[in-house]
PDB file of N, CA and C and ligand atoms in Angstrom:
ATOM      1  N   MET A 295       9.263  53.485 114.226  1.00 31.00           N
ATOM      2  CA  MET A 295       9.619  54.327 115.398  1.00 31.00           C
ATOM      3  C   MET A 295      10.574  55.434 114.963  1.00 31.00           C
ATOM      4  N   MET A 296      10.309  56.686 115.384  1.00 36.00           N
ATOM      5  CA  MET A 296      11.144  57.846 115.009  1.00 36.00           C
ATOM      6  C   MET A 296      12.381  57.961 115.872  1.00 36.00           C
ATOM      7  N   ALA A 297      13.498  58.340 115.286  1.00 41.00           N
ATOM      8  CA  ALA A 297      14.725  58.592 116.035  1.00 41.00           C
ATOM      9  C   ALA A 297      14.587  59.898 116.810  1.00 41.00           C
ATOM     10  N   ASP A 298      15.235  60.004 117.965  1.00 41.00           N
ATOM     11  CA  ASP A 298      15.220  61.252 118.736  1.00 41.00           C
ATOM     12  C   ASP A 298      15.948  62.360 117.983  1.00 41.00           C
ATOM     13  N   ALA A 299      15.520  63.590 118.180  1.00 43.00           N
ATOM     14  CA  ALA A 299      16.226  64.751 117.629  1.00 43.00           C
ATOM     15  C   ALA A 299      17.574  64.861 118.311  1.00 43.00           C
ATOM     16  N   PRO A 300      18.555  65.546 117.654  1.00 44.00           N
ATOM     17  CA  PRO A 300      19.874  65.681 118.269  1.00 44.00           C
ATOM     18  C   PRO A 300      19.765  66.330 119.646  1.00 44.00           C
ATOM     19  N   GLY A 301      20.431  65.754 120.624  1.00 40.00           N
ATOM     20  CA  GLY A 301      20.410  66.329 121.960  1.00 40.00           C
ATOM     21  C   GLY A 301      19.256  65.848 122.811  1.00 40.00           C
ATOM     22  N   LYS A 302      18.328  65.146 122.193  1.00 42.00           N
ATOM     23  CA  LYS A 302      17.166  64.669 122.955  1.00 42.00           C
ATOM     24  C   LYS A 302      17.377  63.186 123.305  1.00 42.00           C
ATOM     25  N   THR A 303      17.132  62.898 124.515  1.00 44.00           N
ATOM     26  CA  THR A 303      17.286  61.508 124.955  1.00 44.00           C
ATOM     27  C   THR A 303      15.938  60.925 125.301  1.00 44.00           C
ATOM     28  N   ASP A 304      15.916  59.658 125.446  1.00 46.00           N
ATOM     29  CA  ASP A 304      14.654  58.959 125.700  1.00 46.00           C
ATOM     30  C   ASP A 304      13.982  59.385 127.000  1.00 46.00           C
ATOM     31  N   ASP A 305      14.821  59.814 127.971  1.00 47.00           N
ATOM     32  CA  ASP A 305      14.237  60.174 129.271  1.00 47.00           C
ATOM     33  C   ASP A 305      13.761  61.624 129.336  1.00 47.00           C
ATOM     34  N   ASP A 306      13.815  62.351 128.159  1.00 51.00           N
ATOM     35  CA  ASP A 306      13.320  63.731 128.089  1.00 51.00           C
ATOM     36  C   ASP A 306      14.109  64.705 128.961  1.00 51.00           C
ATOM     37  N   THR A 307      15.346  64.387 129.298  1.00 58.00           N
ATOM     38  CA  THR A 307      16.184  65.306 130.073  1.00 58.00           C
ATOM     39  C   THR A 307      17.462  65.601 129.306  1.00 58.00           C
ATOM     40  N   GLY A 308      17.353  65.648 127.973  1.00 58.00           N
ATOM     41  CA  GLY A 308      18.537  65.793 127.120  1.00 58.00           C
ATOM     42  C   GLY A 308      19.183  67.161 127.208  1.00 58.00           C
ATOM     43  N   VAL A 309      20.419  67.241 126.712  1.00 65.00           N
ATOM     44  CA  VAL A 309      21.170  68.496 126.645  1.00 65.00           C
ATOM     45  C   VAL A 309      20.574  69.363 125.535  1.00 65.00           C
ATOM     46  N   ILE A 310      20.424  70.672 125.775  1.00 61.00           N
ATOM     47  CA  ILE A 310      19.929  71.588 124.737  1.00 61.00           C
ATOM     48  C   ILE A 310      21.093  71.940 123.816  1.00 61.00           C
ATOM     49  N   GLN A 311      20.923  71.661 122.546  1.00 64.00           N
ATOM     50  CA  GLN A 311      21.976  71.988 121.573  1.00 64.00           C
ATOM     51  C   GLN A 311      21.499  73.115 120.668  1.00 64.00           C
ATOM     52  N   LYS A 312      22.341  74.095 120.525  1.00 69.00           N
ATOM     53  CA  LYS A 312      22.011  75.218 119.652  1.00 69.00           C
ATOM     54  C   LYS A 312      22.336  74.842 118.210  1.00 69.00           C
ATOM     55  N   THR A 313      21.384  75.061 117.335  1.00 75.00           N
ATOM     56  CA  THR A 313      21.601  74.743 115.928  1.00 75.00           C
ATOM     57  C   THR A 313      22.494  75.807 115.304  1.00 75.00           C
ATOM     58  N   LYS A 314      23.587  75.376 114.697  1.00 68.00           N
ATOM     59  CA  LYS A 314      24.538  76.320 114.089  1.00 68.00           C
ATOM     60  C   LYS A 314      24.018  76.765 112.718  1.00 68.00           C
ATOM     61  N   PRO A 315      23.911  78.098 112.477  1.00 67.00           N
ATOM     62  CA  PRO A 315      23.453  78.539 111.161  1.00 67.00           C
ATOM     63  C   PRO A 315      24.469  78.123 110.091  1.00 67.00           C
ATOM     64  N   LYS A 316      23.964  77.629 108.984  1.00 76.00           N
ATOM     65  CA  LYS A 316      24.852  77.145 107.923  1.00 76.00           C
ATOM     66  C   LYS A 316      25.282  78.258 106.975  1.00 76.00           C
ATOM     67  N   THR A 317      24.526  79.362 106.949  1.00 85.00           N
ATOM     68  CA  THR A 317      24.892  80.469 106.055  1.00 85.00           C
ATOM     69  C   THR A 317      24.986  81.768 106.857  1.00 85.00           C
ATOM     70  N   GLN A 318      25.761  82.693 106.364  1.00 88.00           N
ATOM     71  CA  GLN A 318      25.898  84.018 106.974  1.00 88.00           C
ATOM     72  C   GLN A 318      25.278  85.023 106.026  1.00 88.00           C
ATOM     73  N   LYS A 319      24.486  85.959 106.579  1.00 87.00           N
ATOM     74  CA  LYS A 319      23.939  86.988 105.695  1.00 87.00           C
ATOM     75  C   LYS A 319      24.995  88.075 105.508  1.00 87.00           C
ATOM     76  N   PRO A 320      25.150  88.576 104.289  1.00 90.00           N
ATOM     77  CA  PRO A 320      26.165  89.601 104.053  1.00 90.00           C
ATOM     78  C   PRO A 320      25.762  90.903 104.738  1.00 90.00           C
ATOM     79  N   PRO A 321      26.742  91.712 105.178  1.00 96.00           N
ATOM     80  CA  PRO A 321      26.396  92.981 105.822  1.00 96.00           C
ATOM     81  C   PRO A 321      25.677  93.908 104.855  1.00 96.00           C
ATOM     82  N   LEU A 322      24.766  94.712 105.396  1.00 98.00           N
ATOM     83  CA  LEU A 322      24.010  95.647 104.562  1.00 98.00           C
ATOM     84  C   LEU A 322      24.448  97.075 104.875  1.00 98.00           C
ATOM     85  N   TYR A 323      24.271  97.926 103.889  1.00 98.00           N
ATOM     86  CA  TYR A 323      24.721  99.315 103.991  1.00 98.00           C
ATOM     87  C   TYR A 323      23.581 100.258 103.665  1.00 98.00           C
ATOM     88  N   LYS A 324      23.438 101.284 104.522  1.00 99.00           N
ATOM     89  CA  LYS A 324      22.433 102.325 104.286  1.00 99.00           C
ATOM     90  C   LYS A 324      23.050 103.354 103.355  1.00 99.00           C
ATOM     91  N   VAL A 325      22.291 103.772 102.359  1.00 99.00           N
ATOM     92  CA  VAL A 325      22.717 104.888 101.512  1.00 99.00           C
ATOM     93  C   VAL A 325      21.975 106.131 102.008  1.00 99.00           C
ATOM     94  N   LEU A 326      22.750 107.162 102.358  1.00 99.00           N
ATOM     95  CA  LEU A 326      22.197 108.383 102.943  1.00 99.00           C
ATOM     96  C   LEU A 326      22.313 109.538 101.976  1.00 99.00           C
ATOM     97  N   LEU A 327      21.267 110.340 101.935  1.00 99.00           N
ATOM     98  CA  LEU A 327      21.290 111.561 101.134  1.00 99.00           C
ATOM     99  C   LEU A 327      21.298 112.747 102.097  1.00 99.00           C
ATOM    100  N   LEU A 328      22.162 113.713 101.825  1.00 99.00           N
ATOM    101  CA  LEU A 328      22.330 114.860 102.726  1.00 99.00           C
ATOM    102  C   LEU A 328      21.730 116.125 102.127  1.00 99.00           C
ATOM    103  N   ASN A 329      21.164 116.935 102.992  1.00 99.00           N
ATOM    104  CA  ASN A 329      20.609 118.205 102.546  1.00 99.00           C
ATOM    105  C   ASN A 329      21.725 119.231 102.293  1.00 99.00           C
ATOM    106  N   ASP A 330      21.451 120.168 101.429  1.00 99.00           N
ATOM    107  CA  ASP A 330      22.301 121.350 101.256  1.00 99.00           C
ATOM    108  C   ASP A 330      21.387 122.491 100.817  1.00 99.00           C
ATOM    109  N   ASP A 331      21.945 123.699 100.767  1.00 98.00           N
ATOM    110  CA  ASP A 331      21.105 124.874 100.475  1.00 98.00           C
ATOM    111  C   ASP A 331      20.978 125.183  98.984  1.00 98.00           C
ATOM    112  N   TYR A 332      21.713 124.471  98.141  1.00 98.00           N
ATOM    113  CA  TYR A 332      21.821 124.895  96.732  1.00 98.00           C
ATOM    114  C   TYR A 332      21.235 123.942  95.693  1.00 98.00           C
ATOM    115  N   THR A 333      21.261 122.631  95.975  1.00 99.00           N
ATOM    116  CA  THR A 333      20.741 121.680  94.981  1.00 99.00           C
ATOM    117  C   THR A 333      19.238 121.886  94.831  1.00 99.00           C
ATOM    118  N   PRO A 334      18.737 122.065  93.609  1.00 99.00           N
ATOM    119  CA  PRO A 334      17.291 122.276  93.424  1.00 99.00           C
ATOM    120  C   PRO A 334      16.485 121.046  93.855  1.00 99.00           C
ATOM    121  N   MET A 335      15.336 121.288  94.453  1.00 99.00           N
ATOM    122  CA  MET A 335      14.465 120.201  94.903  1.00 99.00           C
ATOM    123  C   MET A 335      14.143 119.235  93.767  1.00 99.00           C
ATOM    124  N   GLU A 336      13.832 119.776  92.591  1.00 98.00           N
ATOM    125  CA  GLU A 336      13.455 118.919  91.458  1.00 98.00           C
ATOM    126  C   GLU A 336      14.604 118.006  91.018  1.00 98.00           C
ATOM    127  N   PHE A 337      15.837 118.497  91.198  1.00 99.00           N
ATOM    128  CA  PHE A 337      16.995 117.666  90.854  1.00 99.00           C
ATOM    129  C   PHE A 337      17.075 116.461  91.788  1.00 99.00           C
ATOM    130  N   VAL A 338      16.850 116.680  93.075  1.00 99.00           N
ATOM    131  CA  VAL A 338      16.884 115.598  94.067  1.00 99.00           C
ATOM    132  C   VAL A 338      15.767 114.590  93.788  1.00 99.00           C
ATOM    133  N   VAL A 339      14.592 115.104  93.455  1.00 99.00           N
ATOM    134  CA  VAL A 339      13.464 114.227  93.112  1.00 99.00           C
ATOM    135  C   VAL A 339      13.847 113.346  91.913  1.00 99.00           C
ATOM    136  N   HIS A 340      14.483 113.948  90.931  1.00 98.00           N
ATOM    137  CA  HIS A 340      14.905 113.217  89.737  1.00 98.00           C
ATOM    138  C   HIS A 340      15.944 112.137  90.075  1.00 98.00           C
ATOM    139  N   VAL A 341      16.872 112.461  90.963  1.00 99.00           N
ATOM    140  CA  VAL A 341      17.912 111.510  91.403  1.00 99.00           C
ATOM    141  C   VAL A 341      17.260 110.284  92.063  1.00 99.00           C
ATOM    142  N   LEU A 342      16.285 110.535  92.921  1.00 99.00           N
ATOM    143  CA  LEU A 342      15.635 109.425  93.631  1.00 99.00           C
ATOM    144  C   LEU A 342      14.831 108.539  92.680  1.00 99.00           C
ATOM    145  N   GLU A 343      14.205 109.149  91.681  1.00 98.00           N
ATOM    146  CA  GLU A 343      13.475 108.373  90.672  1.00 98.00           C
ATOM    147  C   GLU A 343      14.445 107.551  89.827  1.00 98.00           C
ATOM    148  N   ARG A 344      15.507 108.213  89.386  1.00 98.00           N
ATOM    149  CA  ARG A 344      16.443 107.630  88.429  1.00 98.00           C
ATOM    150  C   ARG A 344      17.298 106.513  89.010  1.00 98.00           C
ATOM    151  N   PHE A 345      17.830 106.708  90.226  1.00 98.00           N
ATOM    152  CA  PHE A 345      18.790 105.745  90.779  1.00 98.00           C
ATOM    153  C   PHE A 345      18.209 104.854  91.870  1.00 98.00           C
ATOM    154  N   PHE A 346      17.043 105.193  92.393  1.00 98.00           N
ATOM    155  CA  PHE A 346      16.481 104.385  93.474  1.00 98.00           C
ATOM    156  C   PHE A 346      15.092 103.840  93.144  1.00 98.00           C
ATOM    157  N   GLY A 347      14.686 103.980  91.882  1.00 98.00           N
ATOM    158  CA  GLY A 347      13.459 103.339  91.396  1.00 98.00           C
ATOM    159  C   GLY A 347      12.191 103.780  92.093  1.00 98.00           C
ATOM    160  N   MET A 348      12.183 104.999  92.607  1.00 98.00           N
ATOM    161  CA  MET A 348      10.973 105.479  93.286  1.00 98.00           C
ATOM    162  C   MET A 348      10.047 106.183  92.302  1.00 98.00           C
ATOM    163  N   THR A 349       8.768 106.205  92.661  1.00 98.00           N
ATOM    164  CA  THR A 349       7.805 106.974  91.881  1.00 98.00           C
ATOM    165  C   THR A 349       8.060 108.456  92.161  1.00 98.00           C
ATOM    166  N   HIS A 350       7.451 109.316  91.343  1.00 98.00           N
ATOM    167  CA  HIS A 350       7.613 110.750  91.546  1.00 98.00           C
ATOM    168  C   HIS A 350       7.113 111.160  92.937  1.00 98.00           C
ATOM    169  N   ALA A 351       5.967 110.593  93.330  1.00 98.00           N
ATOM    170  CA  ALA A 351       5.374 110.931  94.635  1.00 98.00           C
ATOM    171  C   ALA A 351       6.278 110.488  95.787  1.00 98.00           C
ATOM    172  N   GLN A 352       6.804 109.254  95.706  1.00 98.00           N
ATOM    173  CA  GLN A 352       7.723 108.748  96.745  1.00 98.00           C
ATOM    174  C   GLN A 352       8.978 109.606  96.814  1.00 98.00           C
ATOM    175  N   SER A 353       9.505 109.966  95.665  1.00 98.00           N
ATOM    176  CA  SER A 353      10.729 110.758  95.581  1.00 98.00           C
ATOM    177  C   SER A 353      10.525 112.133  96.186  1.00 98.00           C
ATOM    178  N   PHE A 354       9.388 112.741  95.868  1.00 98.00           N
ATOM    179  CA  PHE A 354       9.099 114.076  96.377  1.00 98.00           C
ATOM    180  C   PHE A 354       9.004 114.058  97.906  1.00 98.00           C
ATOM    181  N   GLU A 355       8.310 113.039  98.406  1.00 98.00           N
ATOM    182  CA  GLU A 355       8.122 112.892  99.855  1.00 98.00           C
ATOM    183  C   GLU A 355       9.474 112.726 100.570  1.00 98.00           C
ATOM    184  N   LEU A 356      10.327 111.861 100.036  1.00 98.00           N
ATOM    185  CA  LEU A 356      11.637 111.596 100.656  1.00 98.00           C
ATOM    186  C   LEU A 356      12.573 112.800 100.528  1.00 98.00           C
ATOM    187  N   MET A 357      12.488 113.489  99.396  1.00 98.00           N
ATOM    188  CA  MET A 357      13.285 114.716  99.214  1.00 98.00           C
ATOM    189  C   MET A 357      12.942 115.724 100.315  1.00 98.00           C
ATOM    190  N   LEU A 358      11.639 115.836 100.613  1.00 98.00           N
ATOM    191  CA  LEU A 358      11.206 116.781 101.655  1.00 98.00           C
ATOM    192  C   LEU A 358      11.706 116.368 103.044  1.00 98.00           C
ATOM    193  N   VAL A 359      11.796 115.056 103.293  1.00 98.00           N
ATOM    194  CA  VAL A 359      12.337 114.563 104.567  1.00 98.00           C
ATOM    195  C   VAL A 359      13.791 115.011 104.704  1.00 98.00           C
ATOM    196  N   VAL A 360      14.576 114.820 103.634  1.00 98.00           N
ATOM    197  CA  VAL A 360      15.983 115.246 103.659  1.00 98.00           C
ATOM    198  C   VAL A 360      16.066 116.764 103.850  1.00 98.00           C
ATOM    199  N   HIS A 361      15.242 117.480 103.114  1.00 98.00           N
ATOM    200  CA  HIS A 361      15.225 118.947 103.177  1.00 98.00           C
ATOM    201  C   HIS A 361      14.930 119.435 104.593  1.00 98.00           C
ATOM    202  N   LYS A 362      14.000 118.781 105.270  1.00 99.00           N
ATOM    203  CA  LYS A 362      13.578 119.224 106.609  1.00 99.00           C
ATOM    204  C   LYS A 362      14.467 118.685 107.722  1.00 99.00           C
ATOM    205  N   LYS A 363      14.924 117.439 107.589  1.00 98.00           N
ATOM    206  CA  LYS A 363      15.670 116.787 108.681  1.00 98.00           C
ATOM    207  C   LYS A 363      17.179 116.835 108.492  1.00 98.00           C
ATOM    208  N   GLY A 364      17.628 117.097 107.263  1.00 99.00           N
ATOM    209  CA  GLY A 364      19.065 117.205 107.005  1.00 99.00           C
ATOM    210  C   GLY A 364      19.685 115.968 106.395  1.00 99.00           C
ATOM    211  N   VAL A 365      19.069 114.826 106.639  1.00 98.00           N
ATOM    212  CA  VAL A 365      19.583 113.559 106.106  1.00 98.00           C
ATOM    213  C   VAL A 365      18.477 112.505 106.160  1.00 98.00           C
ATOM    214  N   ALA A 366      18.530 111.551 105.239  1.00 98.00           N
ATOM    215  CA  ALA A 366      17.598 110.415 105.288  1.00 98.00           C
ATOM    216  C   ALA A 366      18.231 109.211 104.604  1.00 98.00           C
ATOM    217  N   VAL A 367      17.815 108.035 105.047  1.00 98.00           N
ATOM    218  CA  VAL A 367      18.216 106.795 104.381  1.00 98.00           C
ATOM    219  C   VAL A 367      17.348 106.651 103.130  1.00 98.00           C
ATOM    220  N   VAL A 368      17.996 106.501 101.989  1.00 98.00           N
ATOM    221  CA  VAL A 368      17.222 106.377 100.744  1.00 98.00           C
ATOM    222  C   VAL A 368      17.181 104.942 100.230  1.00 98.00           C
ATOM    223  N   GLY A 369      17.952 104.062 100.888  1.00 98.00           N
ATOM    224  CA  GLY A 369      17.911 102.646 100.523  1.00 98.00           C
ATOM    225  C   GLY A 369      18.925 101.853 101.327  1.00 98.00           C
ATOM    226  N   VAL A 370      18.746 100.529 101.355  1.00 98.00           N
ATOM    227  CA  VAL A 370      19.662  99.620 102.053  1.00 98.00           C
ATOM    228  C   VAL A 370      20.056  98.527 101.066  1.00 98.00           C
ATOM    229  N   PHE A 371      21.377  98.354 100.905  1.00 98.00           N
ATOM    230  CA  PHE A 371      21.881  97.464  99.854  1.00 98.00           C
ATOM    231  C   PHE A 371      23.118  96.696 100.319  1.00 98.00           C
ATOM    232  N   SER A 372      23.544  95.758  99.496  1.00 97.00           N
ATOM    233  CA  SER A 372      24.846  95.109  99.699  1.00 97.00           C
ATOM    234  C   SER A 372      25.935  96.174  99.528  1.00 97.00           C
ATOM    235  N   HIS A 373      27.141  95.870  99.980  1.00 98.00           N
ATOM    236  CA  HIS A 373      28.249  96.827  99.875  1.00 98.00           C
ATOM    237  C   HIS A 373      28.460  97.263  98.429  1.00 98.00           C
ATOM    238  N   GLU A 374      28.473  96.323  97.525  1.00 98.00           N
ATOM    239  CA  GLU A 374      28.752  96.624  96.116  1.00 98.00           C
ATOM    240  C   GLU A 374      27.676  97.515  95.496  1.00 98.00           C
ATOM    241  N   VAL A 375      26.421  97.186  95.765  1.00 98.00           N
ATOM    242  CA  VAL A 375      25.319  97.974  95.192  1.00 98.00           C
ATOM    243  C   VAL A 375      25.299  99.366  95.812  1.00 98.00           C
ATOM    244  N   ALA A 376      25.494  99.442  97.133  1.00 98.00           N
ATOM    245  CA  ALA A 376      25.501 100.745  97.812  1.00 98.00           C
ATOM    246  C   ALA A 376      26.600 101.636  97.239  1.00 98.00           C
ATOM    247  N   GLU A 377      27.779 101.057  97.033  1.00 98.00           N
ATOM    248  CA  GLU A 377      28.898 101.814  96.478  1.00 98.00           C
ATOM    249  C   GLU A 377      28.574 102.349  95.086  1.00 98.00           C
ATOM    250  N   THR A 378      27.920 101.520  94.304  1.00 98.00           N
ATOM    251  CA  THR A 378      27.534 101.918  92.947  1.00 98.00           C
ATOM    252  C   THR A 378      26.524 103.062  92.983  1.00 98.00           C
ATOM    253  N   LYS A 379      25.519 102.956  93.855  1.00 99.00           N
ATOM    254  CA  LYS A 379      24.493 104.017  93.975  1.00 99.00           C
ATOM    255  C   LYS A 379      25.137 105.345  94.374  1.00 99.00           C
ATOM    256  N   VAL A 380      26.019 105.299  95.377  1.00 99.00           N
ATOM    257  CA  VAL A 380      26.690 106.522  95.846  1.00 99.00           C
ATOM    258  C   VAL A 380      27.494 107.139  94.703  1.00 99.00           C
ATOM    259  N   ALA A 381      28.234 106.312  93.987  1.00 99.00           N
ATOM    260  CA  ALA A 381      29.047 106.813  92.868  1.00 99.00           C
ATOM    261  C   ALA A 381      28.177 107.417  91.783  1.00 99.00           C
ATOM    262  N   GLN A 382      27.058 106.764  91.472  1.00 98.00           N
ATOM    263  CA  GLN A 382      26.140 107.272  90.433  1.00 98.00           C
ATOM    264  C   GLN A 382      25.571 108.629  90.824  1.00 98.00           C
ATOM    265  N   VAL A 383      25.130 108.756  92.078  1.00 99.00           N
ATOM    266  CA  VAL A 383      24.542 110.021  92.540  1.00 99.00           C
ATOM    267  C   VAL A 383      25.597 111.120  92.546  1.00 99.00           C
ATOM    268  N   MET A 384      26.773 110.820  93.105  1.00 99.00           N
ATOM    269  CA  MET A 384      27.834 111.827  93.201  1.00 99.00           C
ATOM    270  C   MET A 384      28.296 112.288  91.812  1.00 99.00           C
ATOM    271  N   ASP A 385      28.412 111.353  90.889  1.00 98.00           N
ATOM    272  CA  ASP A 385      28.841 111.683  89.531  1.00 98.00           C
ATOM    273  C   ASP A 385      27.786 112.528  88.814  1.00 98.00           C
ATOM    274  N   PHE A 386      26.520 112.135  88.965  1.00 99.00           N
ATOM    275  CA  PHE A 386      25.418 112.856  88.318  1.00 99.00           C
ATOM    276  C   PHE A 386      25.320 114.287  88.869  1.00 99.00           C
ATOM    277  N   ALA A 387      25.463 114.430  90.192  1.00 99.00           N
ATOM    278  CA  ALA A 387      25.403 115.758  90.820  1.00 99.00           C
ATOM    279  C   ALA A 387      26.580 116.623  90.351  1.00 99.00           C
ATOM    280  N   ARG A 388      27.768 116.031  90.333  1.00 98.00           N
ATOM    281  CA  ARG A 388      28.975 116.766  89.905  1.00 98.00           C
ATOM    282  C   ARG A 388      28.835 117.244  88.450  1.00 98.00           C
ATOM    283  N   ARG A 389      28.338 116.352  87.588  1.00 98.00           N
ATOM    284  CA  ARG A 389      28.166 116.711  86.176  1.00 98.00           C
ATOM    285  C   ARG A 389      27.188 117.866  86.002  1.00 98.00           C
ATOM    286  N   HIS A 390      26.220 117.983  86.942  1.00 98.00           N
ATOM    287  CA  HIS A 390      25.251 119.088  86.869  1.00 98.00           C
ATOM    288  C   HIS A 390      25.653 120.253  87.780  1.00 98.00           C
ATOM    289  N   GLN A 391      26.850 120.159  88.358  1.00 98.00           N
ATOM    290  CA  GLN A 391      27.416 121.216  89.200  1.00 98.00           C
ATOM    291  C   GLN A 391      26.549 121.550  90.405  1.00 98.00           C
ATOM    292  N   HIS A 392      25.971 120.481  90.992  1.00 99.00           N
ATOM    293  CA  HIS A 392      25.216 120.648  92.241  1.00 99.00           C
ATOM    294  C   HIS A 392      26.038 120.029  93.384  1.00 99.00           C
ATOM    295  N   PRO A 393      25.961 120.623  94.578  1.00 99.00           N
ATOM    296  CA  PRO A 393      26.778 120.120  95.696  1.00 99.00           C
ATOM    297  C   PRO A 393      26.165 118.943  96.466  1.00 99.00           C
ATOM    298  N   LEU A 394      25.157 118.324  95.911  1.00 99.00           N
ATOM    299  CA  LEU A 394      24.467 117.202  96.561  1.00 99.00           C
ATOM    300  C   LEU A 394      25.464 116.132  97.029  1.00 99.00           C
ATOM    301  N   GLN A 395      25.287 115.701  98.283  1.00 99.00           N
ATOM    302  CA  GLN A 395      26.168 114.689  98.860  1.00 99.00           C
ATOM    303  C   GLN A 395      25.393 113.415  99.186  1.00 99.00           C
ATOM    304  N   CYS A 396      26.028 112.299  98.851  1.00 99.00           N
ATOM    305  CA  CYS A 396      25.444 110.976  99.106  1.00 99.00           C
ATOM    306  C   CYS A 396      26.528 110.106  99.721  1.00 99.00           C
ATOM    307  N   THR A 397      26.223 109.419 100.825  1.00 99.00           N
ATOM    308  CA  THR A 397      27.214 108.568 101.502  1.00 99.00           C
ATOM    309  C   THR A 397      26.584 107.243 101.881  1.00 99.00           C
ATOM    310  N   MET A 398      27.429 106.327 102.359  1.00 99.00           N
ATOM    311  CA  MET A 398      26.905 105.038 102.830  1.00 99.00           C
ATOM    312  C   MET A 398      27.497 104.726 104.194  1.00 99.00           C
ATOM    313  N   GLU A 399      26.743 103.950 104.980  1.00 98.00           N
ATOM    314  CA  GLU A 399      27.283 103.481 106.259  1.00 98.00           C
ATOM    315  C   GLU A 399      26.727 102.099 106.554  1.00 98.00           C
ATOM    316  N   LYS A 400      27.552 101.310 107.264  1.00 98.00           N
ATOM    317  CA  LYS A 400      27.147  99.949 107.610  1.00 98.00           C
ATOM    318  C   LYS A 400      25.925 100.001 108.499  1.00 98.00           C
ATOM    319  N   GLU A 401      24.950  99.118 108.217  1.00 96.00           N
ATOM    320  CA  GLU A 401      23.696  99.125 108.956  1.00 96.00           C
ATOM    321  C   GLU A 401      23.889  98.691 110.414  1.00 96.00           C
TER     322      GLU A 401
HETATM  323  N1  TYC Y 159      17.514 122.164 100.480  1.00 75.75           N
HETATM  324  C1  TYC Y 159      17.428 122.178  99.029  1.00 75.75           C
HETATM  325  C2  TYC Y 159      16.676 123.433  98.576  1.00 75.75           C
HETATM  326  O1  TYC Y 159      16.016 124.060  99.375  1.00 75.75           O
HETATM  327  C3  TYC Y 159      16.727 120.930  98.477  1.00 75.75           C
HETATM  328  C4  TYC Y 159      17.427 119.671  98.790  1.00 75.75           C
HETATM  329  C5  TYC Y 159      16.731 118.569  99.271  1.00 75.75           C
HETATM  330  C6  TYC Y 159      18.807 119.555  98.596  1.00 75.75           C
HETATM  331  C7  TYC Y 159      17.379 117.377  99.543  1.00 75.75           C
HETATM  332  C8  TYC Y 159      19.483 118.364  98.858  1.00 75.75           C
HETATM  333  O2  TYC Y 159      19.399 116.102  99.577  1.00 75.75           O
HETATM  334  C9  TYC Y 159      18.762 117.283  99.339  1.00 75.75           C
HETATM  335  N2  TYC Y 159      16.768 123.749  97.303  1.00 75.75           N
END
């Protein structure tokens, strides 16, 4: 004979118990790329390939979204990974003297 589930009684009128989640998912962060008038399109495409693992076609498509809309989410990561991506993009852009801006925000 099987034991009743927690909260269930033999008369089928048991109290409903909410199962408490045992783990918490860590907060996620969107990494955003911002448009500007000076960074060359090909440079942005290269950034997306290099730091976000996209194919050339995916990168080109997303670059155009940023170019047309002003901003786009280029990935969603843990806080640590998002911070690293933003730093990598900002450092790479600065070293090439482009004003490209990359930021993160909590999802
Ligand atoms: N607007 C830029 C140009 O016309 C291209 C560009 C796209 C710049 C995306 C930044 O995040 C960006 N050269």
